[in-house]
CSV table of N, CA, C and O in Angstrom, one decimal:
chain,number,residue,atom,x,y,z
A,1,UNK,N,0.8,-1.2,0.0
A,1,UNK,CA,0.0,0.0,0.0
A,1,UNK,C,0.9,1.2,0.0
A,1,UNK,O,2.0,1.4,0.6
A,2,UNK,N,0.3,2.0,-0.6
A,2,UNK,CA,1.4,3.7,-0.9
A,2,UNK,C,1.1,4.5,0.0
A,2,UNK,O,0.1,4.3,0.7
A,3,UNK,N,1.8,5.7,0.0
A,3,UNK,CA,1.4,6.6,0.8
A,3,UNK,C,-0.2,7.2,0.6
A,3,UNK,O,-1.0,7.4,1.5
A,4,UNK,N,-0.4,7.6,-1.1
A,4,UNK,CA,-1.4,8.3,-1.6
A,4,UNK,C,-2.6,7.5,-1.0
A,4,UNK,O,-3.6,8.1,-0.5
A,5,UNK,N,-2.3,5.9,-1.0
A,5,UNK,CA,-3.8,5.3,-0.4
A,5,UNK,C,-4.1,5.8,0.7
A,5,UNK,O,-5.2,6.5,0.9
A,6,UNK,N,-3.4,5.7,1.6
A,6,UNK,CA,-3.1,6.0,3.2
A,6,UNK,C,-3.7,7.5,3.2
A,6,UNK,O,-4.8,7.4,3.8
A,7,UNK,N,-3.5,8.5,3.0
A,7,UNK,CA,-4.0,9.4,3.3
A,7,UNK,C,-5.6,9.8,2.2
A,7,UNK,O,-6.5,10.5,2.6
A,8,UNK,N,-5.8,9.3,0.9
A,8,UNK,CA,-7.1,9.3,0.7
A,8,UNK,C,-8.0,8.5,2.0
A,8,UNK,O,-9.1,8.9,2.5
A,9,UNK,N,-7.3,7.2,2.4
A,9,UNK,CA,-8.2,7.1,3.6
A,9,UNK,C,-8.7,7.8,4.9
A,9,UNK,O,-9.7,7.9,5.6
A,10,UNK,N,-7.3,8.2,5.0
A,10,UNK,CA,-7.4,9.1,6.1
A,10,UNK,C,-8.3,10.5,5.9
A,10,UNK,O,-8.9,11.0,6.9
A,11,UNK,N,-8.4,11.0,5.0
A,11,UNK,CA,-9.3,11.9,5.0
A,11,UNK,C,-10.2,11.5,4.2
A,11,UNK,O,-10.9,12.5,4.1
A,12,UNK,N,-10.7,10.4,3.5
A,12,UNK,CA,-12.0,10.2,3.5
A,12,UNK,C,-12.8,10.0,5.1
A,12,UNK,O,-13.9,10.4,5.6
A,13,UNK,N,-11.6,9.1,5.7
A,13,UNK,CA,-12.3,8.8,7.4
A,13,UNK,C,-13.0,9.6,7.9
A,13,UNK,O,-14.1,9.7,8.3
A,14,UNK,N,-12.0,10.5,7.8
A,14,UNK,CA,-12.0,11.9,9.1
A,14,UNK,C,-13.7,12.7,8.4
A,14,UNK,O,-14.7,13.1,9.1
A,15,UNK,N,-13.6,12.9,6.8
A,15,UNK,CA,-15.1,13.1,6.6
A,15,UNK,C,-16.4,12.4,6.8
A,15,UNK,O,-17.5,12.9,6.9
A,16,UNK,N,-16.1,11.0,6.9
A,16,UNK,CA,-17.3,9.9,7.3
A,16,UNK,C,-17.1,10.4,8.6
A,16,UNK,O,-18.1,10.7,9.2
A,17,UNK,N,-15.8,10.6,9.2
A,17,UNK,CA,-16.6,10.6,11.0
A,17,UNK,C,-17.1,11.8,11.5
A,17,UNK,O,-17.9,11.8,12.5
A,18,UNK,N,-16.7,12.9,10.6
A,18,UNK,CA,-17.2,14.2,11.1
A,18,UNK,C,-18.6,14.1,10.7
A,18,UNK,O,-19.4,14.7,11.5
A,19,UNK,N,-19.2,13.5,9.6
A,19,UNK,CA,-20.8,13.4,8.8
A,19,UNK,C,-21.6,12.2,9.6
A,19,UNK,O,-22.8,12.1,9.9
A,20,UNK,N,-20.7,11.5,9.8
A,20,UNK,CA,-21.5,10.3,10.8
A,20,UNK,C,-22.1,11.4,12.1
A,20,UNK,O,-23.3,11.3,12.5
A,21,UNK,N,-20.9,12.4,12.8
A,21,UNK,CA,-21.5,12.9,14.6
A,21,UNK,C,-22.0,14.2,13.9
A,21,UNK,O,-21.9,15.2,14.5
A,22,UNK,N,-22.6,14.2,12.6
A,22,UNK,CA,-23.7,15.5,12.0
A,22,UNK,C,-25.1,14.6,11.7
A,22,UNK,O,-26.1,15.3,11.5
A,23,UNK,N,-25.2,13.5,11.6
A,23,UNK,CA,-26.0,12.9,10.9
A,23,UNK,C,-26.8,12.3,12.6
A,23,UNK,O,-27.9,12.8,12.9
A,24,UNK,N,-26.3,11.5,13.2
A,24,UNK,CA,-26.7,10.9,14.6
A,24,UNK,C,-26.0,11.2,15.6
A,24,UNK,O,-25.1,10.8,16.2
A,25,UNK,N,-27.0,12.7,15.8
A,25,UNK,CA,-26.6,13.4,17.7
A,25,UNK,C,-26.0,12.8,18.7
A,25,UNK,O,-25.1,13.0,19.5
A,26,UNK,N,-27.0,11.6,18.3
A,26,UNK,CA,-26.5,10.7,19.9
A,26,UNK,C,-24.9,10.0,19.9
A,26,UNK,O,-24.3,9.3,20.8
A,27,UNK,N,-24.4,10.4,19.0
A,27,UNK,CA,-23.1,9.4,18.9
A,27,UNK,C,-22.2,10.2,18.5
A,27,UNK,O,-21.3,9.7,18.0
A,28,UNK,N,-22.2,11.8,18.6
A,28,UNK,CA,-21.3,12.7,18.7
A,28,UNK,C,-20.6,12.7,19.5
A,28,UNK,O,-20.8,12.5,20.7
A,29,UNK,N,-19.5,12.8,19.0
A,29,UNK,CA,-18.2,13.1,20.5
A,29,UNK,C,-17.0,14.2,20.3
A,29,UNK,O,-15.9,14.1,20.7
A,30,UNK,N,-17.9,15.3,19.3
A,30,UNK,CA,-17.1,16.6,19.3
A,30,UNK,C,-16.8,16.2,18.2
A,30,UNK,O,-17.0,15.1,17.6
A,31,UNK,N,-16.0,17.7,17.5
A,31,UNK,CA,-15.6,17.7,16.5
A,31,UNK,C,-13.7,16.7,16.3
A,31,UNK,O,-13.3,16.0,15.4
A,32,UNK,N,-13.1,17.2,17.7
A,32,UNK,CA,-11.8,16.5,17.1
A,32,UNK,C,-12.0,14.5,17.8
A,32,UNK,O,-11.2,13.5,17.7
A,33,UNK,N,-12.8,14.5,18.3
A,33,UNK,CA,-13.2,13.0,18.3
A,33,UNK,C,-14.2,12.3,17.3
A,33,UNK,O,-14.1,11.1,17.1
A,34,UNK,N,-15.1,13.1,16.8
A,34,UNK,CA,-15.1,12.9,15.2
A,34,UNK,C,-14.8,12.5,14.5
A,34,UNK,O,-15.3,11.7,13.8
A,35,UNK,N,-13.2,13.5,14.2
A,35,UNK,CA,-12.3,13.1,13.0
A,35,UNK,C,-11.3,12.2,13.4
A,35,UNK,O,-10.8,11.5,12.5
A,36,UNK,N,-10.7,12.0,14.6
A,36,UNK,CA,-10.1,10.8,15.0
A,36,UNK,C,-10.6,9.4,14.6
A,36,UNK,O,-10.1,8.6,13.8
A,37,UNK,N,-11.8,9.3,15.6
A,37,UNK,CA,-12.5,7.9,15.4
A,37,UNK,C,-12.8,7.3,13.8
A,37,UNK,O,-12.9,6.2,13.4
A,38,UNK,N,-13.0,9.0,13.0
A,38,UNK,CA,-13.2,8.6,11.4
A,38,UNK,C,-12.0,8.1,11.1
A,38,UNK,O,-12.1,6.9,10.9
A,39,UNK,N,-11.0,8.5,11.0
A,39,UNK,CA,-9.9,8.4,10.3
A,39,UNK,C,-9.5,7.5,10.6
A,39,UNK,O,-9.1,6.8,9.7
A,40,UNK,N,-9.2,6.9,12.4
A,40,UNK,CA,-9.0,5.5,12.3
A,40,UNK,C,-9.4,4.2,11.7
A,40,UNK,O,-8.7,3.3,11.1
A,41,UNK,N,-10.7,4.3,12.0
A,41,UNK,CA,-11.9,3.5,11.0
A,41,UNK,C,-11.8,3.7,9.3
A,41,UNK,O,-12.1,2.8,8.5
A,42,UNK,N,-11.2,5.1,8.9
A,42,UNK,CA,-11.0,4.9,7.6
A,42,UNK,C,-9.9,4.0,7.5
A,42,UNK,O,-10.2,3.1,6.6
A,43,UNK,N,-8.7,3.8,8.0
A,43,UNK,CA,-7.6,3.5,7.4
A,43,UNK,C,-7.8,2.4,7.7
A,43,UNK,O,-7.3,1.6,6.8
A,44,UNK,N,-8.6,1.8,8.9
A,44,UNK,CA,-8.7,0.2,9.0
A,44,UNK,C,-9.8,-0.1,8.0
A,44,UNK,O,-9.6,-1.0,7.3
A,45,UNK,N,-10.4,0.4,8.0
A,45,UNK,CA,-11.7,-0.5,6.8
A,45,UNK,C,-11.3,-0.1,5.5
A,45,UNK,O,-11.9,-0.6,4.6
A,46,UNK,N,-10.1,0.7,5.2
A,46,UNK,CA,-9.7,1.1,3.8
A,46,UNK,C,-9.0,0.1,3.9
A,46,UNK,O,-9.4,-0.9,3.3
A,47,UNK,N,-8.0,0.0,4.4
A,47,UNK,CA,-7.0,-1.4,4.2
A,47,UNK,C,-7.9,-2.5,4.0
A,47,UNK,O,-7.7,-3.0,2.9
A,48,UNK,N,-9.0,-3.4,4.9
A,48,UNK,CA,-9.6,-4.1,4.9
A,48,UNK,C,-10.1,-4.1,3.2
A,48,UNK,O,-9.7,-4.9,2.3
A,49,UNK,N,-10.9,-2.9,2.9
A,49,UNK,CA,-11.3,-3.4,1.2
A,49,UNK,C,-10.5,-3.2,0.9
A,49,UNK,O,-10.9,-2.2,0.2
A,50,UNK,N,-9.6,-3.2,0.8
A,50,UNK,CA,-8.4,-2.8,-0.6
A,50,UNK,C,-7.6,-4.6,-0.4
A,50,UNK,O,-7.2,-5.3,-1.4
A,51,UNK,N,-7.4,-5.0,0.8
A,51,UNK,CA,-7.0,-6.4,0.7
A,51,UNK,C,-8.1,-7.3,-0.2
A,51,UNK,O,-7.7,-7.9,-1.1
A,52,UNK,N,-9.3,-7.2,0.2
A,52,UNK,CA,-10.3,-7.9,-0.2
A,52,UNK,C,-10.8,-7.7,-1.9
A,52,UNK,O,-11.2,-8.6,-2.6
A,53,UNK,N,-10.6,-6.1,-2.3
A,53,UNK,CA,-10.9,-6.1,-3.9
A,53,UNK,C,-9.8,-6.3,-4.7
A,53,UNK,O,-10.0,-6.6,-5.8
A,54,UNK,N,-8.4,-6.1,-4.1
A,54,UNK,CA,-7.2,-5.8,-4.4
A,54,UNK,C,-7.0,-4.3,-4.9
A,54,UNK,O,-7.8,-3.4,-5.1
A,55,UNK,N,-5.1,-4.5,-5.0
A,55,UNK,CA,-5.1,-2.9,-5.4
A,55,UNK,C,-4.4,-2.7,-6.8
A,55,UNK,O,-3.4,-3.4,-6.8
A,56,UNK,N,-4.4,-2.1,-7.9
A,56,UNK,CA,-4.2,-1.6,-9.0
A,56,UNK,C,-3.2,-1.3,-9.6
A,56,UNK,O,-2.4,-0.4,-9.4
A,57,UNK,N,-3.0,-2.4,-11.0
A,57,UNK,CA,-1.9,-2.6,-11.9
A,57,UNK,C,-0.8,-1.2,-11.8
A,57,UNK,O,0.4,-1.3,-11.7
A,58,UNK,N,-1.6,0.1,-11.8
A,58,UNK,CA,-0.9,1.5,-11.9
A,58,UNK,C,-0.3,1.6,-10.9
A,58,UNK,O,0.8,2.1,-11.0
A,59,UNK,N,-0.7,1.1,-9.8
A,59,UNK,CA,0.1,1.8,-8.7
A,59,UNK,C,1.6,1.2,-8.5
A,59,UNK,O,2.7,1.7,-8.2
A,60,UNK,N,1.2,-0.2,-8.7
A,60,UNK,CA,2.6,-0.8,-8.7
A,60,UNK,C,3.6,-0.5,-10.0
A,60,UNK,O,4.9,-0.6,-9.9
A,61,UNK,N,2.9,-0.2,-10.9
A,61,UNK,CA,3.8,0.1,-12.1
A,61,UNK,C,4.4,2.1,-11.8
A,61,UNK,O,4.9,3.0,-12.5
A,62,UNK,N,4.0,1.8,-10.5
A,62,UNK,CA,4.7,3.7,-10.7
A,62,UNK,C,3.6,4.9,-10.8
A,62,UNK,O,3.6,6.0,-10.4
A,63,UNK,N,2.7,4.1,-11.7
A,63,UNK,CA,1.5,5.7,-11.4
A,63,UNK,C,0.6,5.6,-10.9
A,63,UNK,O,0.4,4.7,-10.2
A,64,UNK,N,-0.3,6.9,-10.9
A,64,UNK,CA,-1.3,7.4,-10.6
A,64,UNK,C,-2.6,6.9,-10.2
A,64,UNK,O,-3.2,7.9,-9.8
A,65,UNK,N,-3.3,5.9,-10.2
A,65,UNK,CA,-4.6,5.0,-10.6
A,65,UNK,C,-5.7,6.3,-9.8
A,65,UNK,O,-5.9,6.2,-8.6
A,66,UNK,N,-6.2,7.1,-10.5
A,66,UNK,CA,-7.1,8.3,-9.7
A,66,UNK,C,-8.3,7.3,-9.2
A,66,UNK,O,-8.3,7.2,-8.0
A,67,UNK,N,-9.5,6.4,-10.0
A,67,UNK,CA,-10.3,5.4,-9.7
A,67,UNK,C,-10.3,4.6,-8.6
A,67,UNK,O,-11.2,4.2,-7.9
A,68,UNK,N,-8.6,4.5,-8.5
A,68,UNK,CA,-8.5,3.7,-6.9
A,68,UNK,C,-8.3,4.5,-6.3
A,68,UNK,O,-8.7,4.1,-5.2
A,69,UNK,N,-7.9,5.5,-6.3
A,69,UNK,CA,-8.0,7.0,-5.3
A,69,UNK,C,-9.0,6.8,-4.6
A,69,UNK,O,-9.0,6.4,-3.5
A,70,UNK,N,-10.2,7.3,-5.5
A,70,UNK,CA,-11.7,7.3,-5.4
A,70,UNK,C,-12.2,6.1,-4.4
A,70,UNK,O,-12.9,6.1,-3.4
A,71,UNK,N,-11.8,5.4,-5.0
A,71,UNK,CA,-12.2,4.1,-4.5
A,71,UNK,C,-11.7,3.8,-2.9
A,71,UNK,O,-12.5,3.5,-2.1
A,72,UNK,N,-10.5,4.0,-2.6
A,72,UNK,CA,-10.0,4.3,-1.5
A,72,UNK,C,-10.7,5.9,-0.3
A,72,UNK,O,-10.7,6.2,0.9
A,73,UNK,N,-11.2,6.3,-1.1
A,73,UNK,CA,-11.4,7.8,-0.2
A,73,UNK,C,-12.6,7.0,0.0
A,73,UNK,O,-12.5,6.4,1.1
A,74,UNK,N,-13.7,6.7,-0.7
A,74,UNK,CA,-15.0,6.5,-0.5
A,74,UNK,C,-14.8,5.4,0.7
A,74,UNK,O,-15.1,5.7,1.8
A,75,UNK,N,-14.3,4.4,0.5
A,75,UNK,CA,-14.2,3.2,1.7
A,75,UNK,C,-13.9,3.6,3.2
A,75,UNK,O,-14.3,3.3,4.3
A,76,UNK,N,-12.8,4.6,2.7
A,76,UNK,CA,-12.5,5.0,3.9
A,76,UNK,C,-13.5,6.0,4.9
A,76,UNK,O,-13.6,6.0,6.1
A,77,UNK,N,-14.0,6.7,4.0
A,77,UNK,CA,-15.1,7.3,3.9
A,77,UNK,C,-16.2,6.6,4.8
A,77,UNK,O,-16.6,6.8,6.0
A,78,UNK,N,-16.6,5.6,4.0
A,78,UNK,CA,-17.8,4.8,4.7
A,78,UNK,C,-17.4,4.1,5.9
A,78,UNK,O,-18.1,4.2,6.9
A,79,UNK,N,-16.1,3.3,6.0
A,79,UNK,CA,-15.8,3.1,7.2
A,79,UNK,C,-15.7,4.3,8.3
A,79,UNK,O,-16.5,4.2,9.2
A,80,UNK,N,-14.9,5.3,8.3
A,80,UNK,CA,-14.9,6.0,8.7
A,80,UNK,C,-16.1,6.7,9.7
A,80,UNK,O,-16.0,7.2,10.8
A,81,UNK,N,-17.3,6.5,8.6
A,81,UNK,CA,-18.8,6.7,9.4
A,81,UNK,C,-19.2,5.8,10.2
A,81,UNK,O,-19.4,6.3,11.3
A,82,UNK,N,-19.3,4.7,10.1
A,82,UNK,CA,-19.4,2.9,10.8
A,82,UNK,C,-18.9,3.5,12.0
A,82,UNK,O,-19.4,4.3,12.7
A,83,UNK,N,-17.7,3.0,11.9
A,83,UNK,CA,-16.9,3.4,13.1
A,83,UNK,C,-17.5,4.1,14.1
A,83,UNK,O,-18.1,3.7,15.0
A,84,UNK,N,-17.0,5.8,13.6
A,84,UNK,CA,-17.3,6.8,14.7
A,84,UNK,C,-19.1,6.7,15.4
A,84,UNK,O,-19.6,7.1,16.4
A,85,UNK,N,-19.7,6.0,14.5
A,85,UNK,CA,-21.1,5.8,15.0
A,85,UNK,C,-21.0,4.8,15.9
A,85,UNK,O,-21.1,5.2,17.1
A,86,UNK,N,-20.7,3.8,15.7
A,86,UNK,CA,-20.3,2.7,16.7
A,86,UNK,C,-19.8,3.0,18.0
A,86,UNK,O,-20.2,2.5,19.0
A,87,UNK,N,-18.6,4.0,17.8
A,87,UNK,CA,-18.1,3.9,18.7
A,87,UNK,C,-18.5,5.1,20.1
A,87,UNK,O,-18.5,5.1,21.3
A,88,UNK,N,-19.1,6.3,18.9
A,88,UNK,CA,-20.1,7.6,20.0
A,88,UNK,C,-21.1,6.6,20.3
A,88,UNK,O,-20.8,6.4,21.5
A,89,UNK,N,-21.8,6.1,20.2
A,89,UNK,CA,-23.0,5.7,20.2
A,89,UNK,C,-22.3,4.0,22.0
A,89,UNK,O,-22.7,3.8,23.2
A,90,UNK,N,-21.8,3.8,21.7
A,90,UNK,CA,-21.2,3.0,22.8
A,90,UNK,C,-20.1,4.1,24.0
A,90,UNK,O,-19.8,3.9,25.1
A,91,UNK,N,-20.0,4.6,23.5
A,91,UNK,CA,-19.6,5.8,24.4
A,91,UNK,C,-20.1,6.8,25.2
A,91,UNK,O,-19.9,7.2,26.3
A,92,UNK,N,-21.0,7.2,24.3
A,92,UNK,CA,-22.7,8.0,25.3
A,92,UNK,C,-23.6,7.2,25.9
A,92,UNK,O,-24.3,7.6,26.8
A,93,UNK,N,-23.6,5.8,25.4
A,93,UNK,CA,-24.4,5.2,26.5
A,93,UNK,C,-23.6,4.2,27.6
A,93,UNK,O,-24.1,3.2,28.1
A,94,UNK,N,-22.7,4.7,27.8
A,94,UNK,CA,-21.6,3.9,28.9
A,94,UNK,C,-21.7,5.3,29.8
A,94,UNK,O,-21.9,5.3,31.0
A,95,UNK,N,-21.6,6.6,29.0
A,95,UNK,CA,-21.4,8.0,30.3
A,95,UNK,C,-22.6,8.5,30.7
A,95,UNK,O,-22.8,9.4,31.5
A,96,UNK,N,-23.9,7.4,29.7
A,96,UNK,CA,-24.9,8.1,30.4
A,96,UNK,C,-25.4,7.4,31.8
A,96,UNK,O,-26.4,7.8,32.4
A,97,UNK,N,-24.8,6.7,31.9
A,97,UNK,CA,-25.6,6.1,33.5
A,97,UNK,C,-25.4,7.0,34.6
A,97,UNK,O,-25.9,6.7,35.7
């Protein structure tokens, strides 16, 4: 995996986690716990599909593959959201007792 994947995941994450604690109140945990919990969640579930679809003749031959970019931001993206929901959403109901 390249650097370029690694951070399309990471900031796909960090926008699934910030859209995930805009989307479901209850599983907010601030803006910089937001983008943490996204961006971890991105880079693990981006890794996860990118093992699972594989990754792209171009990159290994030296270039650019923009489609696996894409492909990479979005995953990380959606994981990203999973995650930070999962994890506010088990976190506010653990501090709310």
């Amino acid at each position: 995996m390249d650097i370029a994947s690694i951070l399309a995941q990471l900031i796909g994450g960090a926008a699934g986690g910030t859209a995930g604690g805009k989307i479901l109140k209850d599983s907010d945990l601030g803006q910089i716990g937001n983008l943490l919990a996204g961006a971890i969640g991105g880079v693990g579930g981006g890794t996860i599909l990118g093992s699972l679809v594989g990754s792209g003749g171009a990159a290994a031959a030296g270039g650019v593959d923009i489609a696996a970019l894409a492909g990479q931001f979005v995953g990380g993206g959606v994981a990203g959201l999973v995650v930070q929901i999962v994890v506010g959403l088990i976190k506010n109901k653990l501090l709310a007792k």
